[in-house]
mmCIF file of C-alpha atoms and ligand atoms in Angstrom:
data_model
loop_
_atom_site.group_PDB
_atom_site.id
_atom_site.type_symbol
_atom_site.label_atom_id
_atom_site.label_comp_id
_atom_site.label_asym_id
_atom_site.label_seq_id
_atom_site.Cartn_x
_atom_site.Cartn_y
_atom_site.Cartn_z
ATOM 1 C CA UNK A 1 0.000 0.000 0.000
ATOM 2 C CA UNK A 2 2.855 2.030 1.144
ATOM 3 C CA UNK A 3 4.955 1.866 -2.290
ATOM 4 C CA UNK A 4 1.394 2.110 -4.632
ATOM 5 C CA UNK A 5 1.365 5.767 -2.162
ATOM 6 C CA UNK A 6 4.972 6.410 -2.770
ATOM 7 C CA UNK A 7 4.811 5.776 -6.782
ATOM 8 C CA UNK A 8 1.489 7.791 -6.817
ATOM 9 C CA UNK A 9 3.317 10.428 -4.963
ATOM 10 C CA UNK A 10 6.849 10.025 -7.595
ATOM 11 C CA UNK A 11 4.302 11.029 -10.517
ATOM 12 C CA UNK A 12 2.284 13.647 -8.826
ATOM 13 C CA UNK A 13 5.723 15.569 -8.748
ATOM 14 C CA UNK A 14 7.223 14.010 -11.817
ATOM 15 C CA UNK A 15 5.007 12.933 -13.973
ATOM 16 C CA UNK A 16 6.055 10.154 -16.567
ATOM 17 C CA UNK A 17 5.062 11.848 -19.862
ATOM 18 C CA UNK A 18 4.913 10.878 -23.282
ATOM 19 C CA UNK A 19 7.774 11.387 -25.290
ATOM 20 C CA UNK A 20 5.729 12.907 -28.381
ATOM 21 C CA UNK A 21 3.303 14.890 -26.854
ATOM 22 C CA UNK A 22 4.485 15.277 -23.862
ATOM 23 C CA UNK A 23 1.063 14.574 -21.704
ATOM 24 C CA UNK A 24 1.131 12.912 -18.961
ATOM 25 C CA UNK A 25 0.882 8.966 -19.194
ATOM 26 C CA UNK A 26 -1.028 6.300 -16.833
ATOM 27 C CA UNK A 27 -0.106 4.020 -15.158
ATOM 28 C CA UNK A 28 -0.268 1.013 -17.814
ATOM 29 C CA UNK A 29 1.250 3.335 -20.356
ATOM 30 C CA UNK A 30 5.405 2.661 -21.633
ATOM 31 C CA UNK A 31 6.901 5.693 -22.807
ATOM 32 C CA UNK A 32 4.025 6.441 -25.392
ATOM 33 C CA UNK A 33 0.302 7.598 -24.868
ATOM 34 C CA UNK A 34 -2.278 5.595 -26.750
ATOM 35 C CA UNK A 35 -2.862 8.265 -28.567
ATOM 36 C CA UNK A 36 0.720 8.871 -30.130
ATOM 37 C CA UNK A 37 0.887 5.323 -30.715
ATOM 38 C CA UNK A 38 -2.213 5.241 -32.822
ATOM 39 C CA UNK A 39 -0.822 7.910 -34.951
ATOM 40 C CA UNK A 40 2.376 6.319 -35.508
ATOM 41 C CA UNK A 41 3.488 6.484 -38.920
ATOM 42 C CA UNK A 42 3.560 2.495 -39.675
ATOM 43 C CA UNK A 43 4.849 1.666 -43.100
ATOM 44 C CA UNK A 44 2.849 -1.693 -43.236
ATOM 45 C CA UNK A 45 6.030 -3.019 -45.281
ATOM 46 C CA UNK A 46 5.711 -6.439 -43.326
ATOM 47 C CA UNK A 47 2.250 -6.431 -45.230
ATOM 48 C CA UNK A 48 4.604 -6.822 -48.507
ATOM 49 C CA UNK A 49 8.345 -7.679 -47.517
ATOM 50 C CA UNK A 50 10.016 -8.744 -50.294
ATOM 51 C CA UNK A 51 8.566 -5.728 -52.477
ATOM 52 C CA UNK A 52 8.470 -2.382 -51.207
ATOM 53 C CA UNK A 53 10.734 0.446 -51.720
ATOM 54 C CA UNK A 54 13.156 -0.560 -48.729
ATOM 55 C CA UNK A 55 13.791 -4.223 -50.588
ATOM 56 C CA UNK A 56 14.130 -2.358 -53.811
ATOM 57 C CA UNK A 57 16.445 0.195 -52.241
ATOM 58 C CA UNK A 58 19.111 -2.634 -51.424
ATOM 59 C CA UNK A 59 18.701 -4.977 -54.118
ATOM 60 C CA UNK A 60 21.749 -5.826 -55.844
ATOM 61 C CA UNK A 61 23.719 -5.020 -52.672
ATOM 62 C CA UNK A 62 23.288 -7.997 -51.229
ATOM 63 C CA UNK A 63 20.723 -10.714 -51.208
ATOM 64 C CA UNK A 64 17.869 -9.521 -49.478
ATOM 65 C CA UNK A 65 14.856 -11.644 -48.523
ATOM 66 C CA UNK A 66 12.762 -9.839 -46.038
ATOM 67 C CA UNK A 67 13.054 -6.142 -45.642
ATOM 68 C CA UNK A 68 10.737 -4.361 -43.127
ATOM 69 C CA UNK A 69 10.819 -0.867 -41.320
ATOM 70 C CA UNK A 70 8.204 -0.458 -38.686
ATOM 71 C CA UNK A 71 8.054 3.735 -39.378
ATOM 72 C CA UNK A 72 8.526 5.996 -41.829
ATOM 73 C CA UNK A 73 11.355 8.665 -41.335
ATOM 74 C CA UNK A 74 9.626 11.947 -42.098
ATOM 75 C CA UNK A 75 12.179 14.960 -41.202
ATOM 76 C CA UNK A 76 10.882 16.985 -38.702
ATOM 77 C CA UNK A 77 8.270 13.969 -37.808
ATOM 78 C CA UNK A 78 7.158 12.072 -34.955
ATOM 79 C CA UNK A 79 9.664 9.137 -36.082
ATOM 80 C CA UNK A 80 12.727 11.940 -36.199
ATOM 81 C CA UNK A 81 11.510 12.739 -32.857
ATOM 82 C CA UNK A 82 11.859 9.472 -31.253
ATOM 83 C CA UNK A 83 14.808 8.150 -32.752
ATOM 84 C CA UNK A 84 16.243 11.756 -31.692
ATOM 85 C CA UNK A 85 15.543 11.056 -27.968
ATOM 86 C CA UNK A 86 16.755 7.693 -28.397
ATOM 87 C CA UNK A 87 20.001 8.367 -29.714
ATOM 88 C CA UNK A 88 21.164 11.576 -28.007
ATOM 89 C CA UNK A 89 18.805 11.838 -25.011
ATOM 90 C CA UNK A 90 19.989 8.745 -23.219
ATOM 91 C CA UNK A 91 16.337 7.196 -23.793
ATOM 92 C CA UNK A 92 17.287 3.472 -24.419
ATOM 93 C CA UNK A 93 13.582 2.552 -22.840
ATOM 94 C CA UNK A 94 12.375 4.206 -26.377
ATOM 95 C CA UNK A 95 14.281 1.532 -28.393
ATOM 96 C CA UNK A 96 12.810 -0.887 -26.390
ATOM 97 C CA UNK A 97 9.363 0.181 -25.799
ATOM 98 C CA UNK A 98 9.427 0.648 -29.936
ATOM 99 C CA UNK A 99 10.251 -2.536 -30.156
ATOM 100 C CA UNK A 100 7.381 -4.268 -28.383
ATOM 101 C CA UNK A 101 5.228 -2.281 -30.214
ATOM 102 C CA UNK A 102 6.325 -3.674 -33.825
ATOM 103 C CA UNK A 103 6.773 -7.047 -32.101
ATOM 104 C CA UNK A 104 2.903 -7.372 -31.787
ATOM 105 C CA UNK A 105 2.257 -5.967 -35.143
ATOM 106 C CA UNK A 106 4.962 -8.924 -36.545
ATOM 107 C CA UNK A 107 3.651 -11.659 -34.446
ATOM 108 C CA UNK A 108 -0.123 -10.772 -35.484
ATOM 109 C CA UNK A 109 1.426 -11.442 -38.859
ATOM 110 C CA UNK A 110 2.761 -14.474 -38.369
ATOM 111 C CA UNK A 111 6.210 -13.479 -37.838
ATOM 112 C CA UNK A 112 7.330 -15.328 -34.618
ATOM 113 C CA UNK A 113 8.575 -18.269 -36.700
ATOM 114 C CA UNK A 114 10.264 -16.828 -39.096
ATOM 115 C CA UNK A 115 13.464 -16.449 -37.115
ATOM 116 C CA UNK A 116 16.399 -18.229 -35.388
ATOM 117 C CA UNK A 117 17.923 -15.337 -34.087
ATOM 118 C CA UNK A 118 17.833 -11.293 -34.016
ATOM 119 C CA UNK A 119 20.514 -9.589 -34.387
ATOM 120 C CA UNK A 120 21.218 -5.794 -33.397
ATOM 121 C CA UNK A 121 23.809 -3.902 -35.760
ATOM 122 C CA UNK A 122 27.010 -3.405 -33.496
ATOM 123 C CA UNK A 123 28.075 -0.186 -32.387
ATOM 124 C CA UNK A 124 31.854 0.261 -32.163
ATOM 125 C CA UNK A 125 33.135 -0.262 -28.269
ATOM 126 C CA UNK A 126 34.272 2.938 -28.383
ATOM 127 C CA UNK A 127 30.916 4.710 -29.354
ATOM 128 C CA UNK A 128 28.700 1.894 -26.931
ATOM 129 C CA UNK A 129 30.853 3.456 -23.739
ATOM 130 C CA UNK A 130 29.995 6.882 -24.381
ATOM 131 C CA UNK A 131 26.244 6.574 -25.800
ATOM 132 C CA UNK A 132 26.388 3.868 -22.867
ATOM 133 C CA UNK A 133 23.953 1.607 -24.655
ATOM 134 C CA UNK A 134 23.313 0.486 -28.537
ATOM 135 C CA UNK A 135 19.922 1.730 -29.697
ATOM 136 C CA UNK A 136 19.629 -0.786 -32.124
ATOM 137 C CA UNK A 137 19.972 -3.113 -29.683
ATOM 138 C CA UNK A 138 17.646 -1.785 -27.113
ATOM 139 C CA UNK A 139 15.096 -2.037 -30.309
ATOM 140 C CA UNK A 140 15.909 -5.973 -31.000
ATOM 141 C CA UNK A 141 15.302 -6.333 -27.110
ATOM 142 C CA UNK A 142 11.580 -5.056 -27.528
ATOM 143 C CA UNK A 143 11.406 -7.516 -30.744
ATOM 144 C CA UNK A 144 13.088 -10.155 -28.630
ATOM 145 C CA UNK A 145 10.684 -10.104 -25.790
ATOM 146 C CA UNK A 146 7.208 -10.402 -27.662
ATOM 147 C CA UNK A 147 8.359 -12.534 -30.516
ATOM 148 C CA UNK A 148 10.257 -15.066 -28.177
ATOM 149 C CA UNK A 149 13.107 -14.901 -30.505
ATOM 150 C CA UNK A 150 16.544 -14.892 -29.138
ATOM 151 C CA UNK A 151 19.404 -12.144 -29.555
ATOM 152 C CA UNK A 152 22.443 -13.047 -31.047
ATOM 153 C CA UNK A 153 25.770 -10.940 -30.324
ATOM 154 C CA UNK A 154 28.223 -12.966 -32.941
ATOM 155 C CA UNK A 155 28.182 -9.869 -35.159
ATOM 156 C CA UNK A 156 30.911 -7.610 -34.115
ATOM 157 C CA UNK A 157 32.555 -3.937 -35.444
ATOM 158 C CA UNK A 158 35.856 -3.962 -36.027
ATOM 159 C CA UNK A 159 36.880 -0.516 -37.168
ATOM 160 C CA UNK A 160 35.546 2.628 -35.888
ATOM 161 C CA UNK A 161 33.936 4.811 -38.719
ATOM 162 C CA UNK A 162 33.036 8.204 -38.821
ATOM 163 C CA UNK A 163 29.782 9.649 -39.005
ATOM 164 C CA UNK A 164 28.282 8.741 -42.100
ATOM 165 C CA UNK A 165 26.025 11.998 -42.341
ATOM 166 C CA UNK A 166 28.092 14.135 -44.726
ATOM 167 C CA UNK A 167 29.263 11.494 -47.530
ATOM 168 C CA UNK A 168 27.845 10.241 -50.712
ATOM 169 C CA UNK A 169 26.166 7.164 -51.437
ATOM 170 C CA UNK A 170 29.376 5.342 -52.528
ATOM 171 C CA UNK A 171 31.779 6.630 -50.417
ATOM 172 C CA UNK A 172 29.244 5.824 -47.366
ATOM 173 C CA UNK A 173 29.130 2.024 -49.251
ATOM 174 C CA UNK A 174 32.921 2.231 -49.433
ATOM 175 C CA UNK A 175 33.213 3.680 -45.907
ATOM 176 C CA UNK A 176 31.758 0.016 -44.083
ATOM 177 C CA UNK A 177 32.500 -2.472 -46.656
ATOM 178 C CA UNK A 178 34.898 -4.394 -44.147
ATOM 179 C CA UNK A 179 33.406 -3.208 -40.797
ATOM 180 C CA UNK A 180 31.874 -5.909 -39.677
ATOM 181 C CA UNK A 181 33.014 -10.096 -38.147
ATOM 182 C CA UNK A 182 31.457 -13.048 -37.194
ATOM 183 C CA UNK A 183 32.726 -14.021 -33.951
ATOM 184 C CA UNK A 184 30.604 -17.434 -33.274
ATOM 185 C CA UNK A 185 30.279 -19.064 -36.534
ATOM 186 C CA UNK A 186 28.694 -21.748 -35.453
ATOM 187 C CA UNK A 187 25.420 -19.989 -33.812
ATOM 188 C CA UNK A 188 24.539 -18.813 -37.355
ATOM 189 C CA UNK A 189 25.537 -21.533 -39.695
ATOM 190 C CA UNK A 190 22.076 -22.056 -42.018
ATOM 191 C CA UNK A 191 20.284 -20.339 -39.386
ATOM 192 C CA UNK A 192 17.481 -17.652 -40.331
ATOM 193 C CA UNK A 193 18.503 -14.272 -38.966
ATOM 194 C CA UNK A 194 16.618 -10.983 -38.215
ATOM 195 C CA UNK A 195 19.231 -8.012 -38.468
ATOM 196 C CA UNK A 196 17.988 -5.381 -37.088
ATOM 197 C CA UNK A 197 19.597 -1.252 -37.023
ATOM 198 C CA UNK A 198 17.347 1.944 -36.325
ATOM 199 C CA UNK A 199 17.484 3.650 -39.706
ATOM 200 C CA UNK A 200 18.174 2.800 -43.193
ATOM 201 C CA UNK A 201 19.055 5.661 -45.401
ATOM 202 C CA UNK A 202 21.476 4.577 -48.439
ATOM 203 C CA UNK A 203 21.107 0.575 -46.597
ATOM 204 C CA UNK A 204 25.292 0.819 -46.640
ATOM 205 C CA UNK A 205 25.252 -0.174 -43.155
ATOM 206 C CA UNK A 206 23.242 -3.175 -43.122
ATOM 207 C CA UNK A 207 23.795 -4.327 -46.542
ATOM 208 C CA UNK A 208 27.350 -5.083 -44.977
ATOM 209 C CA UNK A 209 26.178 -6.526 -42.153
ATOM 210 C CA UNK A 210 24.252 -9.253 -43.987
ATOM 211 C CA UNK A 211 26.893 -9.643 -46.627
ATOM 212 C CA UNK A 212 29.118 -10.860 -43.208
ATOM 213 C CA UNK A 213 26.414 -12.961 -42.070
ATOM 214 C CA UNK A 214 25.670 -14.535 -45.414
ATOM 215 C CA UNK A 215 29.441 -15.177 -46.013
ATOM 216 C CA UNK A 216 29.911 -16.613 -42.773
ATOM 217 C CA UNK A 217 27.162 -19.643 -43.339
ATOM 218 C CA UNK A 218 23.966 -17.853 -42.325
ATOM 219 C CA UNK A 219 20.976 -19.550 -44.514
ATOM 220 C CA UNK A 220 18.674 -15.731 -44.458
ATOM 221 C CA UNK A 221 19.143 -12.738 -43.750
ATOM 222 C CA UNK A 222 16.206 -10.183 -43.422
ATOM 223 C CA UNK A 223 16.232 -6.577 -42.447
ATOM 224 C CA UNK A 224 14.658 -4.575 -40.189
ATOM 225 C CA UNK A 225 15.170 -1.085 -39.060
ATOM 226 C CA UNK A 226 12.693 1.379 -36.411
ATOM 227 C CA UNK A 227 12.613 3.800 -39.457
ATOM 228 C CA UNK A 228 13.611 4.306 -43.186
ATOM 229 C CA UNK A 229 13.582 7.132 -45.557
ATOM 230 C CA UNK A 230 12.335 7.456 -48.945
HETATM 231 ZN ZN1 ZN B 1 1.521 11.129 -26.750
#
């Protein structure tokens, strides 16, 4: 009774709010008010995976089967917003709570099955200590948890790149062609993977990442980000 008093009392003087809008949020809400998460801009790509301009965007980069981004990246947008606070407003409970969300919409869909393993895009050590978490990772965490599909850490970084913000498509392509390692060959060999980052713009990133997986015996590889770009 004491600690139901005490939390009452913890929100009375600081509020949990939502981190679009900014209301204040019950008690059974994560992060998100109903509301906000109703208006989410959903791509519905997992409605057509294999064709839909993400898939197109990477095709003949590597060998993409699946290729699914739960929002749309607007500039400016509610998706911007979110992946803002999750980046650079130490807000790994966003990645997470994002997560969930596109874990129910998957596994209403059929998805659970699909995969072996998920695996979250790496973040250099260097970068992980001072973020102090990977946000891609916080978002396979959410996927994890509702789709009961485990996370795999045998993808690692090996060189530290800069941001990729200012350069062109191929030098971005150039810039992470031999990033990325398989450390534990052996927990991927002909299994069915779910690599998973939190944006795709020119799909450099990722397109390595599977390439690595791929070469190293993985049987699939599909892609899935929090949001993508036109
Ligand atoms: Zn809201």
């Amino acid at each position: 009774m004491r600690f139901t008093f005490f939390e009452d009392f913890l929100s009375l003087v600081f509020p949990k709010t939502c981190c679009v809008c900014k209301r204040s949020l019950f008690v059974f809400e994560n992060q998100l008010c109903k509301v906000c998460i109703g208006s989410l801009p959903i791509t519905n790509y997992h409605q057509r995976p294999q064709n839909n301009e993400l898939s197109l965007k990477i095709l003949g980069l590597t060998k993409p089967n699946l290729v699914i981004s739960f929002l749309q990246f607007t500039k400016k947008g509610t998706s911007q917003k979110l992946l803002h606070q999750l980046k650079y407003r130490n807000k790994p409970e966003i990645g997470v709570e994002l997560g969930r969300i596109y874990g129910h919409i998957l596994s209403e869909w059929g998805f659970g099955s699909h995969w072996d393993y998920i695996i979250p895009v790496p973040l250099h050590p260097i970068k992980l200590k001072r973020r102090g978490y990977n946000q891609s990772e916080q978002f396979a965490l959410g996927l994890s948890e509702i789709l009961g599909v485990p996370i795999s850490r045998s993808l690692q970084r090996d060189q530290f790149t800069d941001t990729q913000t200012q350069k062109s498509r191929m030098e971005r392509l150039e810039n992470v062609a031999n990033v990325f390692s398989v450390r534990y060959f052996d927990e991927i060999k002909g299994k069915r993977i779910l690599l998973v980052d939190d944006v795709m713009t020119t799909g450099a990133t990722l397109t390595s990442c599977a390439n690595s997986l791929l070469m190293a015996g993985a049987g699939t590889v599909d892609l899935a980000v929090i949001a993508a770009g036109k």
